[in-house]
Coordinates of C-alpha atoms in Angstrom, one line a residue:
T1 CA 99.0 98.8 104.3
G2 CA 96.0 97.3 106.0
Q3 CA 98.5 96.2 109.0
P4 CA 99.1 98.0 112.4
V5 CA 102.6 99.7 112.7
T6 CA 104.3 99.6 116.2
V7 CA 106.7 102.4 117.2
S8 CA 108.7 102.7 120.0
V9 CA 110.9 105.4 121.7
E10 CA 113.2 105.5 124.7
V11 CA 112.7 108.4 127.1
Q12 CA 115.3 109.4 129.7
N13 CA 115.0 112.0 132.5
R14 CA 118.4 113.6 132.5
G15 CA 117.3 115.9 135.5
R16 CA 118.1 115.6 139.2
R17 CA 114.3 115.2 140.2
A18 CA 111.5 112.8 139.3
G19 CA 109.0 113.9 137.0
D20 CA 106.7 113.0 134.4
E21 CA 106.9 113.3 130.4
V22 CA 104.0 113.3 128.0
V23 CA 105.5 111.3 125.1
Q24 CA 103.3 112.6 121.8
L25 CA 103.4 110.5 118.7
Y26 CA 102.6 112.8 115.2
V27 CA 102.0 111.3 111.8
R28 CA 102.5 113.2 108.4
H29 CA 102.0 112.3 104.9
P30 CA 104.7 114.4 103.2
D31 CA 103.3 113.4 99.7
A32 CA 99.6 114.2 100.2
R33 CA 97.9 116.4 98.1
G34 CA 95.1 118.7 99.0
P35 CA 94.1 119.8 102.2
V36 CA 95.7 117.5 105.0
A37 CA 96.8 118.3 108.4
L38 CA 100.5 119.3 108.7
H39 CA 100.9 116.8 111.5
A40 CA 98.3 114.8 113.3
L41 CA 98.7 113.6 117.0
E42 CA 97.9 110.0 116.7
G43 CA 99.0 109.0 120.5
F44 CA 100.3 110.2 123.5
R45 CA 101.3 108.5 127.0
R46 CA 102.3 109.9 130.4
V47 CA 105.5 108.4 131.8
A48 CA 106.7 108.9 135.4
L49 CA 110.5 109.1 135.4
Q50 CA 113.1 109.1 138.4
P51 CA 116.3 110.9 138.0
G52 CA 118.4 109.3 135.3
E53 CA 115.5 106.6 134.6
K54 CA 115.0 105.5 131.0
K55 CA 111.7 104.0 129.9
T56 CA 110.5 102.4 126.5
V57 CA 107.2 103.9 125.2
T58 CA 105.3 101.8 122.6
F59 CA 102.8 102.8 120.3
T60 CA 100.5 100.9 117.9
L61 CA 99.0 102.7 114.9
T62 CA 96.3 101.5 113.1
P63 CA 95.5 101.5 109.5
R64 CA 93.0 104.2 110.3
Q65 CA 95.5 106.3 112.1
L66 CA 97.9 106.0 109.0
S67 CA 94.9 106.8 106.6
R68 CA 93.9 110.1 104.8
L69 CA 90.6 111.4 103.3
N70 CA 90.5 111.4 99.2
A71 CA 88.7 114.2 97.3
Q72 CA 85.5 112.3 97.9
A73 CA 85.9 112.5 101.7
Q74 CA 86.5 108.7 101.7
R75 CA 89.0 107.5 104.0
A76 CA 91.7 105.0 102.6
E77 CA 95.5 104.0 103.8
R78 CA 97.4 104.3 100.8
P79 CA 100.9 103.2 100.0
G80 CA 103.9 105.7 100.4
R81 CA 106.1 107.7 103.0
V82 CA 104.8 108.4 106.2
Q83 CA 106.7 110.4 108.9
L84 CA 106.5 109.8 112.6
F85 CA 107.4 112.4 115.1
A86 CA 107.8 111.6 118.6
G87 CA 108.7 113.4 121.8
G88 CA 107.5 116.1 124.6
G89 CA 105.8 118.4 122.3
Q90 CA 104.7 119.2 118.6
P91 CA 107.2 118.5 115.8
L92 CA 108.6 122.3 115.2
S93 CA 111.8 122.8 113.3
Q94 CA 113.4 124.0 116.8
S95 CA 112.4 120.8 118.6
L96 CA 113.8 118.8 115.8
A97 CA 117.1 120.7 115.6
D98 CA 117.4 120.4 119.4
G99 CA 116.8 116.5 119.3
R100 CA 113.9 116.9 121.7
I101 CA 111.7 115.4 118.8
L102 CA 112.7 112.5 117.0
K103 CA 111.9 111.8 113.4
A104 CA 111.4 108.4 111.5
E105 CA 109.8 107.6 108.3
V106 CA 108.3 104.5 107.0
K107 CA 107.1 103.3 103.8
L108 CA 103.7 101.7 103.5
T109 CA 103.6 99.2 100.6
G110 CA 100.7 97.3 99.2
S111 CA 97.5 98.5 97.6
S112 CA 95.2 100.9 98.9
V113 CA 92.8 100.1 101.8
A114 CA 89.5 101.6 102.4
I115 CA 88.6 102.7 105.9
D116 CA 85.0 102.7 107.2

């Protein structure tokens, strides 16, 4: 907690034509209680790719982007599991099953850090 987290994902154009992809990064707190977003969009990048080309897209998540609100509407980054989803769309079950969205989990350690 209290430190940025860097996330990298490799994107490839498997088609025969040049094109763009908008890589989206979502954050989820699976153990959070109360009203929280199912998935929060925390980053996106447009990437131009030639046929067959691969590029690595890197995001840096700040402690604020990894935080959540408590019952008193105070923002804090807390230790615990955080799920990350990256790909060309929302992390819906079919997209995950098809492999179009990648999922990773990180464990934040340390003590709770107040934000703002």
